[in-house]
Short mmCIF file of C-alpha atoms in Angstrom, two decimals:
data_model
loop_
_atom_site.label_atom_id
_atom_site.label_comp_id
_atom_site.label_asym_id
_atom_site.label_seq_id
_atom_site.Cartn_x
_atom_site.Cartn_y
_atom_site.Cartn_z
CA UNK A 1 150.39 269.44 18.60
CA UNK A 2 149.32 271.37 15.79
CA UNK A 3 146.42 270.49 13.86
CA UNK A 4 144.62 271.33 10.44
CA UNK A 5 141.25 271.39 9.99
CA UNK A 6 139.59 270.59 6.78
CA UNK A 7 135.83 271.29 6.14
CA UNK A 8 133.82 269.25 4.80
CA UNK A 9 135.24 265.89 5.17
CA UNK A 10 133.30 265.09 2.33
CA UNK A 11 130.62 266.46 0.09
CA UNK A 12 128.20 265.71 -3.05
CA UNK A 13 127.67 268.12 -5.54
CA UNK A 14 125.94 267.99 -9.47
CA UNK A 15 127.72 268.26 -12.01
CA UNK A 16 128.10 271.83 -13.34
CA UNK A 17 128.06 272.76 -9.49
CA UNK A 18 130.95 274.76 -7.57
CA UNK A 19 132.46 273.37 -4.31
CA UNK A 20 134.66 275.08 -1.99
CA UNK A 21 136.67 273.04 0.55
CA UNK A 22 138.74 275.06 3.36
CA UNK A 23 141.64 274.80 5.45
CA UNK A 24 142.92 276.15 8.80
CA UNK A 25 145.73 275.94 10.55
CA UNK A 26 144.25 275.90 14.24
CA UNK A 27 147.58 276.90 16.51
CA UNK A 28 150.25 277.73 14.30
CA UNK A 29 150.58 280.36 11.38
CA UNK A 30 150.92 279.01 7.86
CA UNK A 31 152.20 281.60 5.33
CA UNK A 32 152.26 278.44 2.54
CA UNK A 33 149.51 275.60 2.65
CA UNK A 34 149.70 273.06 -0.90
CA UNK A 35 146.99 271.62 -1.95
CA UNK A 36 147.10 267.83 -2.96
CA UNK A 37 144.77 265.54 -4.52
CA UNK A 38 144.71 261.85 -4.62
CA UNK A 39 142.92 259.10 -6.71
CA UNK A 40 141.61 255.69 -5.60
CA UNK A 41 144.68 253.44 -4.85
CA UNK A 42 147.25 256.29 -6.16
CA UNK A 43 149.61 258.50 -4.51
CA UNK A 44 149.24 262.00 -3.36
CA UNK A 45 149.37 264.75 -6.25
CA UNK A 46 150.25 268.40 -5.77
CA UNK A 47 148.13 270.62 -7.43
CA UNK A 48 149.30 273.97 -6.32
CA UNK A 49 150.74 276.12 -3.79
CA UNK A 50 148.88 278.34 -1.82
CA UNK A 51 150.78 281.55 -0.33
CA UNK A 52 149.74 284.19 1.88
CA UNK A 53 148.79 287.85 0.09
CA UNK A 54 149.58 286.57 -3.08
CA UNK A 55 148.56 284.11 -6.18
CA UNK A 56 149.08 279.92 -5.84
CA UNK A 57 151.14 278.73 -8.13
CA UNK A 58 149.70 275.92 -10.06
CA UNK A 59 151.67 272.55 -10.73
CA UNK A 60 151.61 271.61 -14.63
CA UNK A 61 148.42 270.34 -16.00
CA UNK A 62 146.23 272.04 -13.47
CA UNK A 63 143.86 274.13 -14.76
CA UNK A 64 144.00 277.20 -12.06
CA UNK A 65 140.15 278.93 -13.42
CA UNK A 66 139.16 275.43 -12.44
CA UNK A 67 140.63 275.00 -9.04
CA UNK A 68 140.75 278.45 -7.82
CA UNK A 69 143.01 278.92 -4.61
CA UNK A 70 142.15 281.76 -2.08
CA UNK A 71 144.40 282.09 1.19
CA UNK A 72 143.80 285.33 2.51
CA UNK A 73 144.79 284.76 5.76
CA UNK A 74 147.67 282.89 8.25
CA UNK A 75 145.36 280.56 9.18
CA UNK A 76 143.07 280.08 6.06
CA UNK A 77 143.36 278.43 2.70
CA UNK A 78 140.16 277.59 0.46
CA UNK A 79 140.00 275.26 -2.76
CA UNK A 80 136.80 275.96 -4.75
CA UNK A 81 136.17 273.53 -7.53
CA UNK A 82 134.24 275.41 -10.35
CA UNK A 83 132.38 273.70 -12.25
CA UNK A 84 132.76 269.87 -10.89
CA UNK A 85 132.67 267.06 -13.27
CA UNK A 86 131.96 263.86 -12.55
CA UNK A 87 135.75 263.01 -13.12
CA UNK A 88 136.90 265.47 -11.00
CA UNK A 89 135.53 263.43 -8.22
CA UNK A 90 138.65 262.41 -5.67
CA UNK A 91 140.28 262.92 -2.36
CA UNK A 92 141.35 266.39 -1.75
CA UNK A 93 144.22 266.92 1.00
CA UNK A 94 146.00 270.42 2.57
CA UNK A 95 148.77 270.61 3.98
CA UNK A 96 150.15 273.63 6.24
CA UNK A 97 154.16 274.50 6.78
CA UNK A 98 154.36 274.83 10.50
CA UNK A 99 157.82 276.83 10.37
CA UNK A 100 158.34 276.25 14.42
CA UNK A 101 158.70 272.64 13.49
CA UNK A 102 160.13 272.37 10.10
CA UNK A 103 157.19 270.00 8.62
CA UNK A 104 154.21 270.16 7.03
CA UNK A 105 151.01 268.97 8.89
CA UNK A 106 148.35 267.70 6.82
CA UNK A 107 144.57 267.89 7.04
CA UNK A 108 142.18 265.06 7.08
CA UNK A 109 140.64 265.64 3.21
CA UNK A 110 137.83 266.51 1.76
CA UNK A 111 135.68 263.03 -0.41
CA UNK A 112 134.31 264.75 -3.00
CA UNK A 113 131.69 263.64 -5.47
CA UNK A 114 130.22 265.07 -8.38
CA UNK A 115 127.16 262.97 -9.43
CA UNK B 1 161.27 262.31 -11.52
CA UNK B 2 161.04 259.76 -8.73
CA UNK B 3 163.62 260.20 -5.54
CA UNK B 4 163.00 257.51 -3.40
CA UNK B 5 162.55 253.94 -4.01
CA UNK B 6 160.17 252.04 -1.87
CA UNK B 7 159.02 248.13 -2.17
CA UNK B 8 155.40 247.95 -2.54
CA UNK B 9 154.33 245.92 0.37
CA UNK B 10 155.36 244.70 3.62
CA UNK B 11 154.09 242.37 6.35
CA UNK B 12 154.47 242.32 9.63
CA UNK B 13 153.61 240.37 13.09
CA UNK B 14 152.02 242.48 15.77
CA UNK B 15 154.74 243.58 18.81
CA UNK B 16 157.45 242.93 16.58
CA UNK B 17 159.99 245.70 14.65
CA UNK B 18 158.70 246.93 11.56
CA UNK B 19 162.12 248.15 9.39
CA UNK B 20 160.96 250.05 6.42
CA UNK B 21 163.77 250.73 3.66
CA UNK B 22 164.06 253.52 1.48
CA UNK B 23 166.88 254.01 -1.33
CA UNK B 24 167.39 257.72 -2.42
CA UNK B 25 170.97 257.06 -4.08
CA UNK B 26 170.34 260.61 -5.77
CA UNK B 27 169.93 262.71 -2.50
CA UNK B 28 172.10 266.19 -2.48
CA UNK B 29 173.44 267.40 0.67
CA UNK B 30 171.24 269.45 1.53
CA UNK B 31 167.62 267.50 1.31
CA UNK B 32 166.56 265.79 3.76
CA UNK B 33 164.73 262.80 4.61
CA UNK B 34 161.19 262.94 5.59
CA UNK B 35 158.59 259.90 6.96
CA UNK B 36 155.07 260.35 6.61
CA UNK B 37 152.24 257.62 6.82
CA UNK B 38 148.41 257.45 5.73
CA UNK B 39 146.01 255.31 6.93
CA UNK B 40 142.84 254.37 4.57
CA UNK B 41 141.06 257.60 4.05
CA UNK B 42 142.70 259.76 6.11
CA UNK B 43 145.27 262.86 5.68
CA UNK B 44 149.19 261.89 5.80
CA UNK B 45 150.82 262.13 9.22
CA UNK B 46 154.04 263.35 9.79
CA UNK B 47 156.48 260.78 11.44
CA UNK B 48 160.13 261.25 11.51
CA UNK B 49 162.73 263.28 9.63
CA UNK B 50 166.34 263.91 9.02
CA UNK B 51 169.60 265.34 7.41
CA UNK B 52 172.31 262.97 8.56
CA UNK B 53 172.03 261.92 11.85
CA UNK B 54 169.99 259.05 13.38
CA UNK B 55 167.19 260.95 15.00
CA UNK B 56 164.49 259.01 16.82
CA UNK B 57 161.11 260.41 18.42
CA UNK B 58 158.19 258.89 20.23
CA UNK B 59 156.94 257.33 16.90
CA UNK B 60 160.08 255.81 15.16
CA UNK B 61 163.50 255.66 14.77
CA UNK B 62 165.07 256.70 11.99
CA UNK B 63 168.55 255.19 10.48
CA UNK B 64 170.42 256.93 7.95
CA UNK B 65 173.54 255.62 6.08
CA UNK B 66 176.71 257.03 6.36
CA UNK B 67 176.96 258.02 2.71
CA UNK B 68 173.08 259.03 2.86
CA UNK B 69 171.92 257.49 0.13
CA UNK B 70 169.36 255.11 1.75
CA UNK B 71 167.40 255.33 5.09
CA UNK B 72 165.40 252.61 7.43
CA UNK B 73 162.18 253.84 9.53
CA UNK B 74 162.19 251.68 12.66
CA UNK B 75 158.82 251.33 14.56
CA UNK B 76 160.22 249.60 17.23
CA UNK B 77 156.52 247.46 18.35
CA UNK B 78 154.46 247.51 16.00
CA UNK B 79 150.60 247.28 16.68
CA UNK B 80 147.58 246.79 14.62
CA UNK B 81 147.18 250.60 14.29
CA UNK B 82 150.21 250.83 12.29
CA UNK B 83 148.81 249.38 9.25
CA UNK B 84 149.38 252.18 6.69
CA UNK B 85 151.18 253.48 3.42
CA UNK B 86 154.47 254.72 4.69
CA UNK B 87 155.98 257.74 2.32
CA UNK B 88 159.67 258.10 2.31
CA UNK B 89 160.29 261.92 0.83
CA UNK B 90 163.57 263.69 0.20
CA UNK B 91 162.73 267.72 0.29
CA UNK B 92 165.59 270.57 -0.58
CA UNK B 93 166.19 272.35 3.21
CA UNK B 94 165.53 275.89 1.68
CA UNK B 95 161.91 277.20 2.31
CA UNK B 96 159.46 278.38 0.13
CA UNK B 97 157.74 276.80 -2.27
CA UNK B 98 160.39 274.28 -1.97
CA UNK B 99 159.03 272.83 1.16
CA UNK B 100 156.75 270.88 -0.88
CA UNK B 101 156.64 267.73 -0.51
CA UNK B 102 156.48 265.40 -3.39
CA UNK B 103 155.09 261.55 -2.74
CA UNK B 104 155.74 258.44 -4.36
CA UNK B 105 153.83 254.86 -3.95
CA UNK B 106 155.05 254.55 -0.74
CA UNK B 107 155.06 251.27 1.06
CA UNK B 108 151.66 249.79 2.76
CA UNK B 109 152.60 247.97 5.60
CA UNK B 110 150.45 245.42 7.21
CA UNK B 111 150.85 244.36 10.89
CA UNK B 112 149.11 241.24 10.94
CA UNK B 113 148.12 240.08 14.48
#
């Protein structure tokens, strides 16, 4: 079935530091991946959406200098965190719209934390 | 605004039928109805989805009412490995940026042995 890859599967940075997490979709073509983040014992929370060729767009009260959103490819989507505060410190999750299937297939997140 | 309503927390005994409600009184004709689970620390999988029909896969079964406004995910034996948060998600059928999926609390289901 299909599968997305997310590298690193976690990571510890300094504060002031940049990170960049990416995401590929390994057999299937993804002209949209989203970008979610999620907080100890919360839900899932879309941060933007990342489209082929062109800019994300960035759900309200994301800061998009901060999280800056790259997908130049059908099979590649990259997250860099610029610099990571401790409080930015969470769960970080893609997702990839496979359109043969009609779903989106998630990847396995990214633990990051900014000491 | 939040679609779906879930209840927080369910048990349930190894081998038997876990039924997991979902209420989405609000739900237009054309969203549909999407399952996804997470276990601890790991990305959500995608289970189960549907318009209006019952559809049922190698996972789960999934039971929609008539007038559409609430839905039941089946697992029809449910083992130890089951033990997740199980998101119910209504998502407007156009594509786009509209395919995004937006998740509530979801429902943490514990198969107890």
């Amino acid at each position: 079935g299909a599968v997305v890859s997310q590298h690193p599967s976690w990571v510890i940075c300094k504060s002031g530091t940049s990170v960049k997490i990416e995401c590929r979709s390994l057999d299937f073509q993804a002209t949209t991946m989203f970008w979610y983040r999620q907080f100890p014992k919360q839900s899932l929370m879309l941060m933007a959406t990342s489209n082929e060729g062109s800019k994300a767009t960035y759900e309200q009260g994301v800061e998009k200098d901060k999280f800056l959103i790259n997908h130049a490819s059908l099979t590649l989507s990259t997250l860099t965190v610029t610099s990571a505060h401790p409080e930015d410190s969470s769960f970080y999750i893609c997702s990839a719209r496979d359109r043969n299937q009609d779903r989106l297939h998630f990847g396995n997140g990214t633990r990051l934390t900014v000491t | 605004d939040a679609k779906t309503t879930q209840p927080t927390s369910m048990d349930c005994a190894e081998g038997r039928a876990a039924n997991l409600p979902c209420n989405h009184s609000t739900i237009s004709g054309n969203e549909y109805v999407y399952w996804y689970r997470q276990i601890h620390s790991q990305g959500p999988q995608y289970i189960i989805h549907g318009l209006k029909n019952n559809e049922t896969n190698e996972m789960a079964s999934l039971i929609i009412t008539e007038d559409r406004k609430s839905s039941t995910l089946i697992l029809p034996h449910a083992t130890l490995r089951d033990t997740a948060v199980y998101y119910c998600i209504v998502r407007d059928a156009s594509g786009g940026s509209n395919y995004k999926l937006t998740f509530g609390k979801g429902t943490l289901l514990t198969v107890n042995p």
